[in-house]
Backbone as CSV, one residue per row, in Angstrom:
resi,resn,N_x,N_y,N_z,CA_x,CA_y,CA_z,C_x,C_y,C_z
1,UNK,1.957,54.205,12.370,0.826,53.978,11.144,-0.678,53.787,11.663
2,UNK,-0.792,53.403,13.138,-2.144,53.575,13.555,-2.324,55.388,13.841
3,UNK,-1.553,56.404,14.247,-1.714,57.527,14.028,-2.021,58.110,12.471
4,UNK,-1.406,57.487,11.439,-2.062,58.119,10.208,-3.537,57.825,9.860
5,UNK,-3.514,56.063,10.412,-4.719,55.494,10.083,-5.737,56.421,10.661
6,UNK,-5.895,56.774,11.973,-7.012,57.537,12.502,-6.829,58.678,12.178
7,UNK,-5.753,59.327,11.820,-5.917,60.599,11.240,-6.659,60.709,10.207
8,UNK,-6.615,59.430,8.713,-7.024,59.242,7.726,-8.884,59.295,7.990
9,UNK,-8.898,58.705,9.450,-10.494,58.209,9.253,-11.039,59.438,9.832
10,UNK,-10.410,60.349,10.403,-10.764,61.466,10.941,-10.849,63.258,10.442
11,UNK,-10.167,62.705,8.995,-9.988,63.961,8.091,-11.396,64.054,7.705
12,UNK,-11.345,65.416,7.059,-12.577,66.005,6.918,-12.644,65.489,5.458
13,UNK,-12.000,65.181,4.663,-12.038,64.813,3.174,-12.808,63.018,3.589
14,UNK,-12.268,62.175,4.319,-13.106,61.065,4.803,-14.436,61.218,4.866
15,UNK,-14.629,62.188,6.181,-15.641,62.528,6.140,-16.538,63.220,5.240
16,UNK,-15.837,63.859,4.431,-16.886,64.143,3.004,-17.370,63.360,2.314
17,UNK,-16.666,62.256,1.979,-16.816,61.541,0.937,-17.643,60.491,1.539
18,UNK,-18.069,60.452,3.221,-18.979,59.470,3.729,-20.358,60.287,4.006
19,UNK,-20.355,61.482,3.930,-21.679,62.393,3.742,-22.146,62.397,2.458
20,UNK,-21.315,62.429,1.326,-21.602,62.450,-0.263,-21.992,61.108,-0.017
21,UNK,-21.489,60.217,0.262,-22.006,58.404,-0.059,-23.705,58.511,0.527
22,UNK,-23.880,58.811,1.892,-25.300,58.786,2.267,-26.023,59.685,1.973
23,UNK,-25.653,61.475,1.522,-26.785,61.653,0.798,-27.171,60.940,-0.732
24,UNK,-26.160,60.404,-1.278,-26.909,59.889,-2.555,-27.740,58.628,-2.020
25,UNK,-27.705,57.993,-0.948,-28.479,56.752,-0.624,-29.513,57.480,-0.105
26,UNK,-29.333,58.967,0.455,-31.017,59.501,1.184,-31.613,59.805,-0.411
27,UNK,-31.071,60.593,-1.521,-31.594,60.856,-2.486,-32.322,59.639,-3.197
28,UNK,-31.596,58.582,-3.265,-32.324,57.384,-3.642,-33.400,56.856,-2.631
29,UNK,-33.150,56.921,-1.671,-34.630,56.187,-0.600,-35.717,57.440,-1.100
30,UNK,-35.399,58.867,-1.032,-36.607,59.864,-1.243,-37.247,59.359,-2.388
31,UNK,-36.330,59.140,-3.582,-36.866,58.384,-4.733,-38.399,57.505,-4.386
32,UNK,-37.293,56.685,-4.272,-38.487,55.075,-3.261,-39.505,55.416,-2.305
33,UNK,-39.210,56.304,-1.534,-40.475,56.315,-0.910,-41.540,57.471,-1.452
34,UNK,-41.173,58.499,-2.158,-41.894,59.329,-2.652,-42.963,58.745,-4.167
35,UNK,-41.966,58.306,-5.030,-42.059,57.956,-6.504,-42.453,56.241,-6.436
36,UNK,-41.355,55.513,-6.259,-41.246,53.913,-6.190,-40.729,53.720,-7.459
37,UNK,-40.222,54.734,-8.511,-39.729,53.786,-9.932,-38.501,53.142,-9.677
38,UNK,-37.775,53.259,-8.377,-36.399,52.340,-7.980,-36.965,51.248,-7.624
39,UNK,-36.126,50.413,-7.223,-35.960,49.176,-6.452,-35.648,49.460,-5.466
40,UNK,-36.490,49.157,-4.215,-35.991,48.999,-3.006,-34.667,48.369,-2.380
41,UNK,-34.155,47.366,-3.124,-32.907,47.081,-3.108,-31.512,47.858,-3.489
42,UNK,-31.904,48.359,-4.426,-30.896,49.634,-4.575,-30.401,49.982,-3.330
43,UNK,-31.868,51.009,-2.738,-31.747,51.774,-1.547,-30.879,50.941,-0.548
44,UNK,-31.168,49.612,-0.028,-30.804,48.959,0.724,-29.179,48.691,0.210
45,UNK,-28.742,48.503,-1.020,-27.531,48.296,-1.107,-26.893,49.884,-0.875
46,UNK,-27.282,50.562,-1.572,-26.336,51.697,-1.241,-26.453,52.203,0.420
47,UNK,-26.877,51.872,1.537,-27.201,52.345,3.142,-25.760,50.991,3.201
48,UNK,-25.940,49.485,2.889,-24.931,48.695,3.227,-23.523,49.189,2.582
49,UNK,-23.346,49.730,1.932,-22.594,50.251,0.851,-21.446,51.290,1.885
50,UNK,-22.586,52.138,2.386,-22.585,53.522,3.077,-21.756,52.738,4.375
51,UNK,-22.422,51.782,5.451,-22.111,51.460,6.556,-20.595,50.593,6.091
52,UNK,-20.671,49.962,5.377,-19.271,49.247,5.285,-18.496,49.962,5.211
53,UNK,-18.242,50.457,3.871,-17.279,51.514,3.338,-16.791,52.579,4.111
54,UNK,-17.684,53.496,5.019,-17.469,54.766,5.990,-17.557,53.904,7.401
55,UNK,-17.874,52.925,8.197,-18.307,52.836,9.248,-17.496,53.097,10.225
56,UNK,-16.357,53.897,9.946,-15.275,54.592,10.849,-16.188,55.617,11.132
57,UNK,-16.931,56.271,10.457,-17.739,57.486,10.668,-19.066,57.180,11.070
58,UNK,-19.579,56.502,11.189,-21.320,55.967,11.527,-21.408,56.471,13.193
59,UNK,-20.881,56.681,14.051,-20.454,57.415,15.016,-20.853,58.468,15.278
60,UNK,-20.857,59.303,13.995,-21.103,61.048,13.965,-22.558,60.910,13.573
61,UNK,-23.046,62.143,14.610,-24.427,62.615,15.126,-25.370,62.563,13.129
62,UNK,-24.330,63.679,12.276,-25.023,63.441,10.768,-25.227,61.938,9.929
63,UNK,-24.079,61.533,10.350,-24.417,60.586,9.786,-25.710,59.309,10.245
64,UNK,-25.385,59.422,11.482,-26.745,58.714,12.323,-27.648,59.131,11.746
65,UNK,-27.986,60.365,11.406,-29.498,61.023,11.248,-29.867,60.590,9.726
66,UNK,-28.685,60.655,8.818,-28.841,60.621,7.831,-29.304,59.181,7.403
67,UNK,-28.702,58.046,8.067,-28.923,56.752,7.743,-30.284,56.381,8.188
68,UNK,-30.705,57.079,9.412,-32.592,56.975,9.682,-33.183,57.642,8.850
69,UNK,-33.099,59.090,8.557,-33.765,58.843,7.852,-34.149,58.611,6.468
70,UNK,-32.925,57.718,6.145,-32.920,56.602,4.571,-34.015,55.568,5.226
71,UNK,-33.759,55.131,6.422,-34.812,54.037,6.874,-36.238,54.451,7.096
72,UNK,-36.725,55.979,7.250,-37.546,56.544,7.069,-38.223,56.346,5.569
73,UNK,-37.624,57.094,4.832,-37.717,56.663,3.606,-37.869,55.599,2.922
74,UNK,-37.049,54.371,3.234,-37.484,53.205,2.865,-39.075,52.626,3.847
75,UNK,-39.286,52.918,5.003,-40.563,53.132,5.420,-41.595,53.581,4.446
76,UNK,-41.317,54.582,4.489,-42.486,55.611,3.866,-42.952,54.753,2.434
77,UNK,-41.519,54.039,1.873,-42.045,53.524,0.173,-42.972,52.309,0.997
78,UNK,-42.736,51.189,1.651,-43.343,50.414,1.960,-44.637,50.563,2.081
79,UNK,-45.209,51.831,2.759,-46.654,52.152,3.287,-47.161,52.224,1.715
80,UNK,-46.526,53.573,0.831,-46.866,53.609,-0.465,-47.210,52.559,-1.509
81,UNK,-46.087,51.627,-1.171,-46.906,49.949,-1.522,-48.188,49.473,-0.788
82,UNK,-48.173,49.562,0.231,-49.327,49.101,0.907,-50.334,49.492,0.649
83,UNK,-50.407,51.039,0.393,-51.514,51.726,-0.041,-51.900,52.084,-1.682
84,UNK,-51.559,50.493,-2.447,-51.762,50.462,-3.467,-50.575,51.366,-4.703
85,UNK,-49.328,51.653,-4.501,-48.284,52.046,-5.247,-48.245,53.660,-5.305
86,UNK,-49.438,54.224,-4.626,-49.006,55.618,-4.946,-49.480,56.055,-3.441
87,UNK,-48.919,57.317,-2.996,-49.134,57.839,-2.019,-50.293,59.158,-2.092
88,UNK,-51.007,58.934,-0.717,-51.997,60.645,-1.002,-51.570,61.466,-1.493
89,UNK,-52.386,62.075,-2.240,-51.808,63.782,-2.289,-51.202,64.623,-1.191
90,UNK,-51.754,64.569,0.290,-51.010,65.240,1.210,-49.874,64.852,1.314
91,UNK,-49.691,63.616,1.408,-48.086,63.170,1.355,-47.127,62.903,0.275
92,UNK,-47.500,63.653,-0.798,-46.151,63.584,-1.873,-45.656,65.184,-1.689
93,UNK,-46.409,66.152,-0.929,-45.151,67.160,-0.661,-44.655,67.175,0.820
94,UNK,-44.288,65.739,1.048,-43.650,65.461,2.680,-45.136,66.106,3.451
95,UNK,-46.189,65.728,3.031,-47.372,66.083,3.985,-47.291,67.836,4.209
96,UNK,-46.764,68.484,3.698,-46.615,69.942,4.178,-47.360,70.505,2.877
97,UNK,-47.706,71.785,3.211,-47.718,72.736,2.012,-46.741,73.301,1.788
98,UNK,-46.684,75.037,0.990,-45.718,75.553,0.668,-44.842,75.973,1.727
99,UNK,-45.708,76.305,2.958,-44.420,76.543,4.055,-43.852,75.753,4.751
100,UNK,-43.369,74.792,4.830,-43.102,73.682,5.456,-42.836,74.170,6.701
101,UNK,-44.207,74.062,7.557,-44.019,74.348,9.024,-44.875,72.998,9.560
102,UNK,-45.162,73.366,10.874,-46.744,72.475,11.315,-47.731,73.324,11.238
103,UNK,-48.044,74.453,10.715,-49.560,74.844,10.649,-49.776,74.194,9.150
104,UNK,-49.140,73.960,8.226,-49.507,73.757,7.035,-49.275,71.787,6.901
105,UNK,-49.076,71.357,7.924,-49.108,70.241,7.942,-50.295,69.246,7.717
106,UNK,-50.540,68.685,6.863,-51.857,67.658,6.668,-52.363,67.351,8.222
107,UNK,-53.445,68.062,8.856,-54.083,67.683,10.267,-54.150,65.915,10.440
108,UNK,-53.994,65.199,11.469,-54.756,64.208,11.258,-55.576,64.389,11.910
109,UNK,-56.454,63.353,11.640,-58.051,62.902,12.034,-58.411,61.792,12.888
110,UNK,-59.043,62.500,13.580,-59.595,61.412,14.848,-59.336,59.830,14.293
111,UNK,-60.195,59.701,12.995,-59.703,58.294,12.792,-58.320,57.840,12.344
112,UNK,-57.651,58.882,11.750,-56.059,58.663,11.970,-55.201,58.483,12.711
113,UNK,-55.553,59.339,13.736,-55.059,59.078,14.892,-54.787,57.802,15.723
114,UNK,-56.482,57.167,16.074,-56.696,55.992,16.800,-56.266,54.912,15.735
115,UNK,-55.745,54.906,15.129,-55.681,53.694,13.635,-54.944,52.777,14.372
116,UNK,-55.604,51.226,14.628,-55.640,50.263,15.145,-54.512,49.615,14.544
117,UNK,-52.932,49.788,15.509,-51.940,48.591,14.389,-52.486,47.439,14.236
118,UNK,-53.010,46.990,14.911,-53.570,45.274,15.017,-54.081,44.876,13.697
119,UNK,-55.263,45.674,13.721,-56.533,45.234,12.753,-56.099,44.660,11.443
120,UNK,-56.575,44.019,10.655,-56.087,43.593,9.850,-57.051,43.764,8.402
121,UNK,-58.578,44.401,8.368,-59.647,44.699,7.821,-58.779,46.077,6.730
122,UNK,-59.008,46.373,5.579,-58.695,47.199,4.616,-58.625,48.772,5.050
123,UNK,-59.750,48.931,5.709,-59.883,50.373,6.370,-59.023,50.530,7.220
124,UNK,-59.131,49.381,8.096,-58.126,50.003,9.460,-56.483,49.677,9.063
125,UNK,-56.048,48.876,7.826,-54.540,49.015,7.342,-54.576,50.448,6.484
126,UNK,-55.295,50.883,5.915,-55.043,52.049,5.034,-55.048,53.202,6.428
127,UNK,-55.621,52.843,7.310,-55.908,54.175,8.549,-54.558,54.020,9.153
128,UNK,-53.660,52.896,9.349,-52.313,52.920,9.878,-51.922,53.513,9.042
129,UNK,-51.684,52.863,7.609,-50.110,53.290,7.143,-50.334,54.906,6.473
130,UNK,-51.889,55.144,6.844,-51.924,56.539,7.184,-51.018,57.384,7.887
131,UNK,-51.529,56.897,9.100,-50.986,57.487,10.123,-49.338,57.037,10.094
132,UNK,-48.540,55.847,9.535,-47.456,55.982,9.751,-46.639,57.089,8.803
133,UNK,-47.360,57.490,7.448,-46.906,58.329,6.327,-46.805,59.928,7.200
134,UNK,-47.781,59.516,8.113,-47.722,60.870,8.704,-46.125,61.060,9.522
135,UNK,-46.293,60.067,10.222,-44.897,60.129,11.552,-43.443,59.914,10.350
136,UNK,-43.438,59.629,9.417,-42.616,59.316,8.869,-42.163,60.925,8.060
137,UNK,-43.367,61.358,7.908,-43.189,63.324,7.538,-42.155,63.952,9.025
138,UNK,-42.911,63.730,9.921,-42.038,64.179,11.624,-40.929,63.705,11.674
139,UNK,-40.324,62.307,11.365,-39.457,61.320,11.718,-38.080,61.927,10.427
140,UNK,-38.701,62.353,9.169,-38.200,63.035,8.414,-37.462,64.353,8.646
141,UNK,-37.569,64.775,9.803,-36.986,66.194,9.962,-37.358,67.562,9.599
142,UNK,-38.329,67.530,8.797,-38.532,68.808,7.864,-39.741,69.429,8.825
143,UNK,-40.117,69.089,9.930,-41.023,69.749,10.775,-40.548,69.558,11.921
144,UNK,-39.722,70.850,12.365,-39.074,70.842,13.709,-40.203,70.782,14.724
145,UNK,-40.345,70.004,15.913,-41.103,69.581,16.627,-41.328,71.069,17.671
146,UNK,-42.595,71.448,18.333,-42.671,72.253,19.012,-42.478,72.210,20.535
147,UNK,-42.621,71.043,20.780,-42.153,70.287,22.068,-42.046,68.720,22.479
148,UNK,-41.171,68.508,23.052,-40.697,67.076,23.051,-41.644,65.992,24.623
149,UNK,-41.848,64.992,24.364,-42.344,64.508,23.242,-43.577,65.271,22.686
150,UNK,-43.773,65.109,21.434,-44.864,65.375,20.642,-45.696,64.436,20.748
151,UNK,-46.970,64.640,20.477,-48.501,63.893,20.088,-47.791,62.949,19.513
152,UNK,-47.037,63.542,18.036,-47.076,61.873,17.433,-46.478,60.925,17.983
153,UNK,-44.917,61.487,18.820,-44.591,60.276,19.600,-45.333,59.435,20.354
154,UNK,-45.852,60.518,21.596,-46.972,59.552,22.304,-47.761,58.756,21.501
155,UNK,-48.235,59.042,20.572,-48.927,57.909,19.426,-47.826,56.757,19.204
156,UNK,-46.859,57.330,18.696,-46.046,56.161,17.779,-45.874,55.230,19.872
157,UNK,-45.745,55.306,20.722,-45.456,54.572,22.416,-46.693,53.980,22.080
158,UNK,-47.602,54.301,22.118,-49.223,53.629,21.978,-49.244,52.556,20.733
159,UNK,-49.135,53.044,20.009,-49.007,51.871,18.859,-48.085,50.463,19.045
160,UNK,-46.842,51.305,19.253,-46.180,50.000,19.944,-46.709,49.109,21.021
161,UNK,-47.372,49.919,22.106,-47.888,49.300,23.646,-49.045,48.067,22.850
162,UNK,-49.627,48.397,21.775,-50.965,47.867,21.301,-50.185,46.330,20.863
163,UNK,-48.964,45.882,20.147,-48.468,45.013,19.548,-47.686,44.317,20.337
164,UNK,-48.684,43.172,20.824,-48.325,42.169,21.974,-47.300,41.600,21.481
165,UNK,-45.838,41.307,22.143,-44.866,40.613,21.695,-45.251,38.872,20.793
166,UNK,-45.828,37.751,21.871,-46.635,37.022,21.433,-46.602,36.765,20.106
167,UNK,-47.710,37.892,19.757,-48.462,38.076,18.586,-47.214,38.020,17.355
168,UNK,-46.304,38.999,17.851,-45.356,39.577,16.923,-44.494,38.535,15.881
169,UNK,-44.104,37.615,17.310,-43.499,36.323,16.628,-44.045,35.953,15.958
170,UNK,-45.177,35.140,15.848,-45.975,34.585,14.936,-46.884,35.485,13.603
171,UNK,-46.859,36.538,13.569,-47.133,37.137,12.627,-46.229,37.857,11.634
172,UNK,-45.673,37.896,10.777,-45.264,38.645,9.758,-45.493,40.083,9.673
173,UNK,-46.883,39.670,9.263,-47.521,41.354,8.694,-47.653,42.206,10.042
174,UNK,-47.399,41.448,10.918,-47.699,42.768,12.141,-46.453,42.754,12.755
175,UNK,-45.269,42.287,12.310,-43.988,42.396,12.630,-43.488,43.473,11.888
176,UNK,-44.060,43.394,10.527,-43.450,44.616,9.458,-44.456,46.034,9.952
177,UNK,-45.845,46.094,10.772,-45.953,47.395,10.897,-45.387,47.495,12.124
178,UNK,-45.025,46.898,13.021,-43.992,47.221,14.347,-42.936,47.681,13.971
179,UNK,-41.753,47.108,12.901,-40.968,47.651,12.744,-40.831,48.954,11.820
180,UNK,-41.843,49.628,11.380,-42.368,50.540,10.799,-42.718,51.729,11.720
181,UNK,-43.086,51.865,12.965,-43.816,52.187,13.657,-42.086,52.395,14.600
182,UNK,-41.139,51.376,14.868,-40.042,51.605,15.259,-39.183,52.309,14.447
183,UNK,-39.309,52.683,13.375,-38.061,53.238,12.569,-38.390,54.816,12.696
184,UNK,-39.755,55.378,13.036,-40.130,56.307,12.867,-39.975,56.857,14.192
185,UNK,-39.893,56.032,15.128,-39.677,56.757,16.421,-38.458,56.625,16.678
């Protein structure tokens, strides 16, 4: 019995079913992240279903990557909502032009690169969420990094270091921002 069960969970049919379900969750997450005409709960329910029904496959690198990209697109949707419900024009194509490479990626301005993750005024908040959208594009995997750690990864670590633990415990908004950065990382 044990061997049959182990063989079932390792079978290509089971892995294909798991991947198919995770890809459906990714499709929903990208709709939520870019367009927003979908409830966040639908995406989180899809992820929970994949994690529950196919938990034996969650150790697979492809499944880990799919779940991560789904979470990144949930973060993109959160940022889209914080920016007024729509993404900036450069972010509508995944931050990229037609070529889908680093040269066509929307460049980060000095203001965006130095966005303060703790500041709560409107301009600083907008700059921070624009920065997180850029990180979402990098984490979404469409842009292969030319080096590791890249400047974006260094910026993410810097943003995390700026968020002190005692403040995170008291401030719900800052905790959400911290989770955005952590998800992209």
